[in-house]
Each structure stands twice: as C-alpha cells, then as structure tokens.
PDB file of C-alpha atoms in Angstrom:
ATOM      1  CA  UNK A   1     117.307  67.207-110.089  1.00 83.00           C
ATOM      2  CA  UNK A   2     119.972  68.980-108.259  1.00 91.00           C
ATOM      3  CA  UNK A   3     121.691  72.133-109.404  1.00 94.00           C
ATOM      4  CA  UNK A   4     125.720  73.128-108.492  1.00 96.00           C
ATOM      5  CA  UNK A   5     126.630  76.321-108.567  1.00 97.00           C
ATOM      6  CA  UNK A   6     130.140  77.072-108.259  1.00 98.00           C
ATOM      7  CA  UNK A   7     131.761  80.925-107.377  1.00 97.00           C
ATOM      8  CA  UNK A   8     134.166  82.724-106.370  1.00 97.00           C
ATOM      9  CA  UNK A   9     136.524  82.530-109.700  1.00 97.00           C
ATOM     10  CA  UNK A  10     138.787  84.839-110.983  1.00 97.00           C
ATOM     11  CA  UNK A  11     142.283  86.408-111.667  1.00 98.00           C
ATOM     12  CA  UNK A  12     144.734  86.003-108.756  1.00 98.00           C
ATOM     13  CA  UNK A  13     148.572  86.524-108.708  1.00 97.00           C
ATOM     14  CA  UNK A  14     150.831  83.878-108.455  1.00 98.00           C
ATOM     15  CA  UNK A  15     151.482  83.036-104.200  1.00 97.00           C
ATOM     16  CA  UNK A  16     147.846  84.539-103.625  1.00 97.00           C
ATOM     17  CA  UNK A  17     144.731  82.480-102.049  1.00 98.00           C
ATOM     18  CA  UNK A  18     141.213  82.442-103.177  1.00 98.00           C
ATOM     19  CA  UNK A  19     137.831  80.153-102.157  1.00 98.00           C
ATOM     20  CA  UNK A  20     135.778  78.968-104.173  1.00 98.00           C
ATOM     21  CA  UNK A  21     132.133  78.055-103.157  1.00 98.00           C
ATOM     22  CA  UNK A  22     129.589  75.119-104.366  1.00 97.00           C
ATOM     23  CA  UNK A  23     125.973  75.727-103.284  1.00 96.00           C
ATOM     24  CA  UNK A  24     123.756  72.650-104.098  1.00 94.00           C
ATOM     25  CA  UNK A  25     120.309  72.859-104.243  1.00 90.00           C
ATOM     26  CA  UNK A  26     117.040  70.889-105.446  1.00 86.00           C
ATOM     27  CA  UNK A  27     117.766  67.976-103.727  1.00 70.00           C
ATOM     28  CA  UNK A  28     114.931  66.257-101.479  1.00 75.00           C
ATOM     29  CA  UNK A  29     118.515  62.999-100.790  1.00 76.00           C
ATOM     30  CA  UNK A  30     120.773  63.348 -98.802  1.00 85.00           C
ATOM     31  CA  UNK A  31     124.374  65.150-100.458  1.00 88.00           C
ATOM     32  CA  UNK A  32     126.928  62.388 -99.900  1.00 90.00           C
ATOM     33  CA  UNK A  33     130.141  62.991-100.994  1.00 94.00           C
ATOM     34  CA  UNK A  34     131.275  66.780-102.341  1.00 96.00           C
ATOM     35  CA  UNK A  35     134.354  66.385-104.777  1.00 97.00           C
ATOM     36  CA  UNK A  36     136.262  69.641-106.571  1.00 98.00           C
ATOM     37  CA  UNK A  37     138.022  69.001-110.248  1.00 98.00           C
ATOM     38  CA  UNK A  38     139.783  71.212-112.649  1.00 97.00           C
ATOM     39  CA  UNK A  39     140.463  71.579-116.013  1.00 97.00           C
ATOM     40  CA  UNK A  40     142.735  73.680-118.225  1.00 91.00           C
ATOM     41  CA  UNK A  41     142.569  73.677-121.966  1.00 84.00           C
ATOM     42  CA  UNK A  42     144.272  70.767-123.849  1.00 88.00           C
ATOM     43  CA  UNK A  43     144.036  68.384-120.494  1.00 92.00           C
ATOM     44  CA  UNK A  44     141.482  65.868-119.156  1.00 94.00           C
ATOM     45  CA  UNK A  45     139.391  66.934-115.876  1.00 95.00           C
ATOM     46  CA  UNK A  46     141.783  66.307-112.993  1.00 96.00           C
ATOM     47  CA  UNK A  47     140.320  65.075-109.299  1.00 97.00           C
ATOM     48  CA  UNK A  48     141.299  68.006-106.782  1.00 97.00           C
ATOM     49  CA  UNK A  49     139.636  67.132-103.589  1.00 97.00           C
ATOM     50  CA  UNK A  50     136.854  64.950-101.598  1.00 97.00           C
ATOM     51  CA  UNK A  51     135.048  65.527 -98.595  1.00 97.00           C
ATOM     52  CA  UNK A  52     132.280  62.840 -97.216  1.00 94.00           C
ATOM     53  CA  UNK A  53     129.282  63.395 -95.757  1.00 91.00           C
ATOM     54  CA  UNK A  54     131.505  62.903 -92.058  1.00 91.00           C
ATOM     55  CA  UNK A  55     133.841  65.612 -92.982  1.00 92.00           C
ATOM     56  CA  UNK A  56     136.731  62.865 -94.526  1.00 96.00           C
ATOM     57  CA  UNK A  57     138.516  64.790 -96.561  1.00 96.00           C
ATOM     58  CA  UNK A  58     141.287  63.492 -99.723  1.00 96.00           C
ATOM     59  CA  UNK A  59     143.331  65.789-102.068  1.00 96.00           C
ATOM     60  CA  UNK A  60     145.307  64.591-104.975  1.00 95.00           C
ATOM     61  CA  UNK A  61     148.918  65.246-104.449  1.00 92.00           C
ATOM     62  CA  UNK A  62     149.569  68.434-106.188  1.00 87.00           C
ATOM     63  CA  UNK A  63     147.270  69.744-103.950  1.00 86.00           C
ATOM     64  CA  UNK A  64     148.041  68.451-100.362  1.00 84.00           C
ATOM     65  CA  UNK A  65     149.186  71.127 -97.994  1.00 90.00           C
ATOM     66  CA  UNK A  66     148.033  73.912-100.020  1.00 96.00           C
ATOM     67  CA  UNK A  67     144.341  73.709-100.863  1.00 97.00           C
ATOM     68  CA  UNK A  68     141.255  72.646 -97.917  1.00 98.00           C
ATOM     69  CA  UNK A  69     138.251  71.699 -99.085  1.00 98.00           C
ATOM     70  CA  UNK A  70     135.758  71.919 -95.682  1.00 97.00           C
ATOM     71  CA  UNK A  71     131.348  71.855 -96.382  1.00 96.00           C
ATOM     72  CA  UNK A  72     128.746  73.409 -94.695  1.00 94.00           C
ATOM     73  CA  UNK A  73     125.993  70.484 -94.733  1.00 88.00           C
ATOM     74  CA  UNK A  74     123.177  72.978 -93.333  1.00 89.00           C
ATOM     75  CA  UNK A  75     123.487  75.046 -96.188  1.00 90.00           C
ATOM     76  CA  UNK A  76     124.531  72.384 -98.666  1.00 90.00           C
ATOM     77  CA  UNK A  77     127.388  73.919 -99.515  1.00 94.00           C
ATOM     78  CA  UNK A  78     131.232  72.832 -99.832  1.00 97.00           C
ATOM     79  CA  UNK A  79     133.851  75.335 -99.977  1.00 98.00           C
ATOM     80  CA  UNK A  80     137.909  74.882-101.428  1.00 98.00           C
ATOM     81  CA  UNK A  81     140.082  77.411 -99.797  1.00 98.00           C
ATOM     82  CA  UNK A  82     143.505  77.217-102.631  1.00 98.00           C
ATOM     83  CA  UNK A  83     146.108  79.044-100.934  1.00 97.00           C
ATOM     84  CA  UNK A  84     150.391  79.498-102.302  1.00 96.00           C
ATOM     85  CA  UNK A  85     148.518  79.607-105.843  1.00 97.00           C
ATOM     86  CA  UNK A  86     150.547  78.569-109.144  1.00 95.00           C
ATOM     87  CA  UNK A  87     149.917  79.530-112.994  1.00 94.00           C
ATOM     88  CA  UNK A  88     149.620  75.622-112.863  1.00 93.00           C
ATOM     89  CA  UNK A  89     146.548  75.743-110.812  1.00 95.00           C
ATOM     90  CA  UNK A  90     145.060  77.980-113.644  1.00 95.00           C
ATOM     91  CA  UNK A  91     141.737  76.377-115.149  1.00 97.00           C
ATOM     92  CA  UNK A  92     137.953  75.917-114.871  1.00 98.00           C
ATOM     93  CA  UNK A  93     137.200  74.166-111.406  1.00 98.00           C
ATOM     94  CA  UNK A  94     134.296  72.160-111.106  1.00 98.00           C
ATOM     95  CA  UNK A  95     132.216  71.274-108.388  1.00 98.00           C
ATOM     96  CA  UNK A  96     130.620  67.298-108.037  1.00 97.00           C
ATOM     97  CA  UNK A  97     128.117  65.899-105.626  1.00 95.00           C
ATOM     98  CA  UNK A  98     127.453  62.042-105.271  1.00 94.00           C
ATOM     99  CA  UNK A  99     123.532  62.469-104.296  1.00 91.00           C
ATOM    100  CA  UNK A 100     121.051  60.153-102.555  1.00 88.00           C
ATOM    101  CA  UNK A 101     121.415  56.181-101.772  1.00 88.00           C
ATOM    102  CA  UNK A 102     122.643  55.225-105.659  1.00 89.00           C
ATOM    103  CA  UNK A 103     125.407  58.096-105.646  1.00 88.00           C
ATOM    104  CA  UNK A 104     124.315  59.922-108.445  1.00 92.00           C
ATOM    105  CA  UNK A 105     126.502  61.917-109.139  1.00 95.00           C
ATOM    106  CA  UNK A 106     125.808  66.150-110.696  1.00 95.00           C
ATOM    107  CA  UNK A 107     128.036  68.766-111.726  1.00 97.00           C
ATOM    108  CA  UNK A 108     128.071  72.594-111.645  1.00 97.00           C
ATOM    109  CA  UNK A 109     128.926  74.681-114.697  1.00 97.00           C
ATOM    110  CA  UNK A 110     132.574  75.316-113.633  1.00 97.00           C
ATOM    111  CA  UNK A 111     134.147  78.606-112.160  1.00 98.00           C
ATOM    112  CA  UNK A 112     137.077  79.794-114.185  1.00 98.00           C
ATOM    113  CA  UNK A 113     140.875  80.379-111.930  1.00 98.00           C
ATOM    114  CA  UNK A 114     143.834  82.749-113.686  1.00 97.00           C
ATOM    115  CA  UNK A 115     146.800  82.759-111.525  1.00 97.00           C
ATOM    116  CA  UNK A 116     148.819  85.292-113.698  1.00 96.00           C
ATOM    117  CA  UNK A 117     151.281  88.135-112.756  1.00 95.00           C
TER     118      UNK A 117
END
C-alpha cells in the first residue's frame, strides 16, 4: 500500500507563489508517473500537471507558464511550485502516483489553496 501525503496548503494573496509537496511512501515498486489535480467545490477534479519517472513533465493549459511541477525520486517526493496565483486556482489539490509495473494508481488526502485578498 502506498501512502501520499500532500503539504504546504494555505491562504495566499492573489499574484503570490506557494509549493506544495507530495511525499510517497510504503512502496517496495517503483513510483512511475507523479500527477497534481485540483478541485474546488461544485466542479469535477481537474488534471494540473504530470511528471514521469524521466523528469517529462505536462500541464493543462491554465496552468502552463505559471505552475512547475519538478520530483525528487530519492526521496519519493514530487513538488508543484504555483507561482502569479489566481482566486481561480483556489481549491483542494491532490497529489496521484501511478505505482509499480500495472500503474496503480493512489491518492493523497488533498491540501487545501485560498488565493484571497
């Protein structure tokens, strides 16, 4: 079983930056791809970004320009650095791994971003 556990969360005014962090452990497979999504209340989970196990990386198109997902595989960890933050980008983000040689794939709990004046 593998465990996510997303941080770094919180209240942030609108033009500000803030990374978020996804620390996987529990898994004796390899982590193959890392993926970030979001929700916000009233909306269906949204794809943010992928990274591979190589370091490929995809963003949807919101999201291009302004947010960089990057992983630490020694530490089994990715990271999504959100900079030039909107109240749109307010929601719960959630952090996905695609595990082992079927892809199954685990989520964390969810880390909760206010962009708010």
């Amino acid at each position: 079983q593998v465990q996510l556990v997303e941080s770094g969360g919180g209240l942030v005014q609108p033009g500000g930056s803030l990374r978020l962090s996804c620390a996987a452990s529990g898994s004796d497979f390899s982590i193959n791809a890392m993926d970030w999504y979001r929700q916000t209340p009233g909306k269906e989970r949204e794809f943010v970004a992928h990274i591979t196990s190589g370091g490929g990386t995809s963003y949807a198109d919101s999201m291009e320009g302004r947010f960089t997902i990057s992983r630490d595989s020694a530490k089994n960890t990715a990271y999504l650095q959100m900079s030039s933050l909107k109240p749109e980008d307010s929601g719960v983000y959630y952090c996905s791994a695609s595990v082992g040689v079927y892809g199954t794939r685990y989520w964390g709990k969810g880390t909760l971003v206010t962009v708010s004046s």
